[in-house]
């Protein structure tokens, strides 16, 4: 009898309150991840569209043609966050035309708490 009382005092375990706190933290992290996955999916679509544009003769195309080419790719890739007018079109040191874009996505999480994600993609893969 005395031995079982001593074992009871040294035993430990998870309490209900502890389990609720851990559960709430897991739910909060899962909520943030669920909000961020669509933004990253769209970013990879933007990146893929810009990489595909590298196969076009960008050096011989006008700015409007480059913008129209991206808009066509964006409509088939379900890209809504970036439009052709948001692109930066410039020549690099080697004389090649490089198309790039930088943008931010703000996703509300709960109430006035939001997640801000910065994205940057380029046709030269950098």
PDB file of C-alpha atoms in Angstrom:
ATOM      1  CA  UNK A   1       0.000   0.000   0.000  1.00  0.00           C
ATOM      2  CA  UNK A   2       2.781   2.402   0.923  1.00  0.00           C
ATOM      3  CA  UNK A   3       4.636   1.501  -2.276  1.00  0.00           C
ATOM      4  CA  UNK A   4       1.615   2.350  -4.471  1.00  0.00           C
ATOM      5  CA  UNK A   5       1.268   5.792  -2.818  1.00  0.00           C
ATOM      6  CA  UNK A   6       4.918   6.603  -3.526  1.00  0.00           C
ATOM      7  CA  UNK A   7       4.500   5.579  -7.171  1.00  0.00           C
ATOM      8  CA  UNK A   8       1.451   7.778  -7.497  1.00  0.00           C
ATOM      9  CA  UNK A   9       3.372  10.893  -6.344  1.00  0.00           C
ATOM     10  CA  UNK A  10       6.216  10.344  -8.828  1.00  0.00           C
ATOM     11  CA  UNK A  11       4.034   9.595 -11.814  1.00  0.00           C
ATOM     12  CA  UNK A  12       3.378  12.433 -14.226  1.00  0.00           C
ATOM     13  CA  UNK A  13       1.345  12.855 -17.349  1.00  0.00           C
ATOM     14  CA  UNK A  14      -0.376  15.282 -19.623  1.00  0.00           C
ATOM     15  CA  UNK A  15      -3.142  17.312 -18.093  1.00  0.00           C
ATOM     16  CA  UNK A  16      -6.287  18.336 -19.896  1.00  0.00           C
ATOM     17  CA  UNK A  17      -5.192  21.975 -19.882  1.00  0.00           C
ATOM     18  CA  UNK A  18      -1.805  21.074 -21.346  1.00  0.00           C
ATOM     19  CA  UNK A  19      -3.397  19.018 -24.079  1.00  0.00           C
ATOM     20  CA  UNK A  20      -5.816  21.864 -24.923  1.00  0.00           C
ATOM     21  CA  UNK A  21      -2.939  24.354 -25.227  1.00  0.00           C
ATOM     22  CA  UNK A  22      -0.959  22.014 -27.499  1.00  0.00           C
ATOM     23  CA  UNK A  23      -4.094  21.350 -29.564  1.00  0.00           C
ATOM     24  CA  UNK A  24      -4.778  25.078 -29.945  1.00  0.00           C
ATOM     25  CA  UNK A  25      -1.199  25.679 -31.106  1.00  0.00           C
ATOM     26  CA  UNK A  26      -1.472  22.874 -33.668  1.00  0.00           C
ATOM     27  CA  UNK A  27      -4.769  24.290 -34.984  1.00  0.00           C
ATOM     28  CA  UNK A  28      -3.258  27.802 -35.246  1.00  0.00           C
ATOM     29  CA  UNK A  29      -0.224  26.549 -37.195  1.00  0.00           C
ATOM     30  CA  UNK A  30      -2.459  24.449 -39.462  1.00  0.00           C
ATOM     31  CA  UNK A  31      -4.643  27.509 -40.123  1.00  0.00           C
ATOM     32  CA  UNK A  32      -1.630  29.580 -41.161  1.00  0.00           C
ATOM     33  CA  UNK A  33      -0.351  26.803 -43.430  1.00  0.00           C
ATOM     34  CA  UNK A  34      -3.772  26.419 -45.071  1.00  0.00           C
ATOM     35  CA  UNK A  35      -3.847  30.170 -45.762  1.00  0.00           C
ATOM     36  CA  UNK A  36      -0.320  30.205 -47.237  1.00  0.00           C
ATOM     37  CA  UNK A  37      -0.504  27.155 -49.545  1.00  0.00           C
ATOM     38  CA  UNK A  38      -2.635  28.866 -52.268  1.00  0.00           C
ATOM     39  CA  UNK A  39      -0.241  31.851 -52.352  1.00  0.00           C
ATOM     40  CA  UNK A  40       2.749  29.558 -52.864  1.00  0.00           C
ATOM     41  CA  UNK A  41       0.878  27.542 -55.497  1.00  0.00           C
ATOM     42  CA  UNK A  42       0.173  30.716 -57.447  1.00  0.00           C
ATOM     43  CA  UNK A  43       3.808  31.835 -57.023  1.00  0.00           C
ATOM     44  CA  UNK A  44       5.027  28.595 -58.595  1.00  0.00           C
ATOM     45  CA  UNK A  45       2.598  29.182 -61.487  1.00  0.00           C
ATOM     46  CA  UNK A  46       4.023  32.700 -61.980  1.00  0.00           C
ATOM     47  CA  UNK A  47       7.543  31.315 -61.869  1.00  0.00           C
ATOM     48  CA  UNK A  48       6.661  28.630 -64.420  1.00  0.00           C
ATOM     49  CA  UNK A  49       5.052  31.188 -66.765  1.00  0.00           C
ATOM     50  CA  UNK A  50       8.142  33.412 -66.617  1.00  0.00           C
ATOM     51  CA  UNK A  51      10.450  30.440 -67.220  1.00  0.00           C
ATOM     52  CA  UNK A  52       8.373  29.438 -70.241  1.00  0.00           C
ATOM     53  CA  UNK A  53       8.691  32.985 -71.585  1.00  0.00           C
ATOM     54  CA  UNK A  54      12.460  32.507 -71.745  1.00  0.00           C
ATOM     55  CA  UNK A  55      11.865  30.222 -74.727  1.00  0.00           C
ATOM     56  CA  UNK A  56      10.203  33.120 -76.608  1.00  0.00           C
ATOM     57  CA  UNK A  57      12.462  35.460 -78.590  1.00  0.00           C
ATOM     58  CA  UNK A  58      12.171  38.202 -75.944  1.00  0.00           C
ATOM     59  CA  UNK A  59      14.957  40.277 -77.518  1.00  0.00           C
ATOM     60  CA  UNK A  60      12.942  40.808 -80.698  1.00  0.00           C
ATOM     61  CA  UNK A  61       9.570  41.332 -79.007  1.00  0.00           C
ATOM     62  CA  UNK A  62       8.151  44.715 -78.046  1.00  0.00           C
ATOM     63  CA  UNK A  63       7.115  45.488 -74.489  1.00  0.00           C
ATOM     64  CA  UNK A  64       3.437  45.125 -75.404  1.00  0.00           C
ATOM     65  CA  UNK A  65       4.057  41.727 -77.022  1.00  0.00           C
ATOM     66  CA  UNK A  66       5.874  40.524 -73.891  1.00  0.00           C
ATOM     67  CA  UNK A  67       3.030  41.752 -71.675  1.00  0.00           C
ATOM     68  CA  UNK A  68       0.426  40.082 -73.924  1.00  0.00           C
ATOM     69  CA  UNK A  69       2.444  36.842 -73.923  1.00  0.00           C
ATOM     70  CA  UNK A  70       2.520  36.809 -70.128  1.00  0.00           C
ATOM     71  CA  UNK A  71      -1.202  37.637 -69.879  1.00  0.00           C
ATOM     72  CA  UNK A  72      -2.039  34.675 -72.147  1.00  0.00           C
ATOM     73  CA  UNK A  73       0.092  32.361 -70.008  1.00  0.00           C
ATOM     74  CA  UNK A  74      -1.412  33.826 -66.817  1.00  0.00           C
ATOM     75  CA  UNK A  75      -4.965  33.185 -67.984  1.00  0.00           C
ATOM     76  CA  UNK A  76      -4.219  29.524 -68.742  1.00  0.00           C
ATOM     77  CA  UNK A  77      -2.244  29.122 -65.484  1.00  0.00           C
ATOM     78  CA  UNK A  78      -4.994  30.653 -63.296  1.00  0.00           C
ATOM     79  CA  UNK A  79      -2.706  33.487 -62.176  1.00  0.00           C
ATOM     80  CA  UNK A  80      -4.702  36.366 -60.681  1.00  0.00           C
ATOM     81  CA  UNK A  81      -2.185  38.114 -58.442  1.00  0.00           C
ATOM     82  CA  UNK A  82       0.124  39.393 -61.217  1.00  0.00           C
ATOM     83  CA  UNK A  83      -0.855  41.068 -64.473  1.00  0.00           C
ATOM     84  CA  UNK A  84       1.322  41.845 -67.479  1.00  0.00           C
ATOM     85  CA  UNK A  85       1.489  45.524 -66.525  1.00  0.00           C
ATOM     86  CA  UNK A  86       3.214  44.528 -63.239  1.00  0.00           C
ATOM     87  CA  UNK A  87       6.225  43.021 -65.034  1.00  0.00           C
ATOM     88  CA  UNK A  88       9.699  44.570 -65.005  1.00  0.00           C
ATOM     89  CA  UNK A  89      11.203  44.212 -68.478  1.00  0.00           C
ATOM     90  CA  UNK A  90      14.887  45.085 -68.785  1.00  0.00           C
ATOM     91  CA  UNK A  91      18.122  43.991 -70.404  1.00  0.00           C
ATOM     92  CA  UNK A  92      20.828  42.286 -68.352  1.00  0.00           C
ATOM     93  CA  UNK A  93      24.609  42.769 -68.681  1.00  0.00           C
ATOM     94  CA  UNK A  94      24.768  40.173 -71.469  1.00  0.00           C
ATOM     95  CA  UNK A  95      22.167  42.044 -73.541  1.00  0.00           C
ATOM     96  CA  UNK A  96      19.409  39.489 -72.984  1.00  0.00           C
ATOM     97  CA  UNK A  97      15.898  40.651 -72.141  1.00  0.00           C
ATOM     98  CA  UNK A  98      14.873  39.582 -68.638  1.00  0.00           C
ATOM     99  CA  UNK A  99      11.281  39.655 -67.416  1.00  0.00           C
ATOM    100  CA  UNK A 100      10.833  39.760 -63.639  1.00  0.00           C
ATOM    101  CA  UNK A 101       8.167  40.538 -61.085  1.00  0.00           C
ATOM    102  CA  UNK A 102       8.098  41.293 -57.366  1.00  0.00           C
ATOM    103  CA  UNK A 103       4.869  41.275 -55.413  1.00  0.00           C
ATOM    104  CA  UNK A 104       3.392  40.816 -51.961  1.00  0.00           C
ATOM    105  CA  UNK A 105       0.471  38.725 -50.796  1.00  0.00           C
ATOM    106  CA  UNK A 106      -1.387  39.513 -47.567  1.00  0.00           C
ATOM    107  CA  UNK A 107      -3.547  36.716 -46.183  1.00  0.00           C
ATOM    108  CA  UNK A 108      -5.791  37.408 -43.167  1.00  0.00           C
ATOM    109  CA  UNK A 109      -5.544  34.702 -40.503  1.00  0.00           C
ATOM    110  CA  UNK A 110      -7.813  35.651 -37.593  1.00  0.00           C
ATOM    111  CA  UNK A 111      -9.313  39.059 -36.888  1.00  0.00           C
ATOM    112  CA  UNK A 112      -6.653  41.699 -37.440  1.00  0.00           C
ATOM    113  CA  UNK A 113      -3.790  39.164 -37.659  1.00  0.00           C
ATOM    114  CA  UNK A 114      -2.437  38.708 -41.190  1.00  0.00           C
ATOM    115  CA  UNK A 115       0.467  36.996 -42.912  1.00  0.00           C
ATOM    116  CA  UNK A 116       2.556  39.019 -45.402  1.00  0.00           C
ATOM    117  CA  UNK A 117       4.540  37.061 -47.999  1.00  0.00           C
ATOM    118  CA  UNK A 118       7.033  38.657 -50.423  1.00  0.00           C
ATOM    119  CA  UNK A 119       7.597  36.929 -53.762  1.00  0.00           C
ATOM    120  CA  UNK A 120      10.132  37.537 -56.523  1.00  0.00           C
ATOM    121  CA  UNK A 121      10.392  35.633 -59.816  1.00  0.00           C
ATOM    122  CA  UNK A 122      12.370  36.127 -62.999  1.00  0.00           C
ATOM    123  CA  UNK A 123      12.581  34.635 -66.464  1.00  0.00           C
ATOM    124  CA  UNK A 124      16.292  33.926 -65.994  1.00  0.00           C
ATOM    125  CA  UNK A 125      15.559  31.651 -63.015  1.00  0.00           C
ATOM    126  CA  UNK A 126      17.103  33.856 -60.326  1.00  0.00           C
TER     127      UNK A 126
END
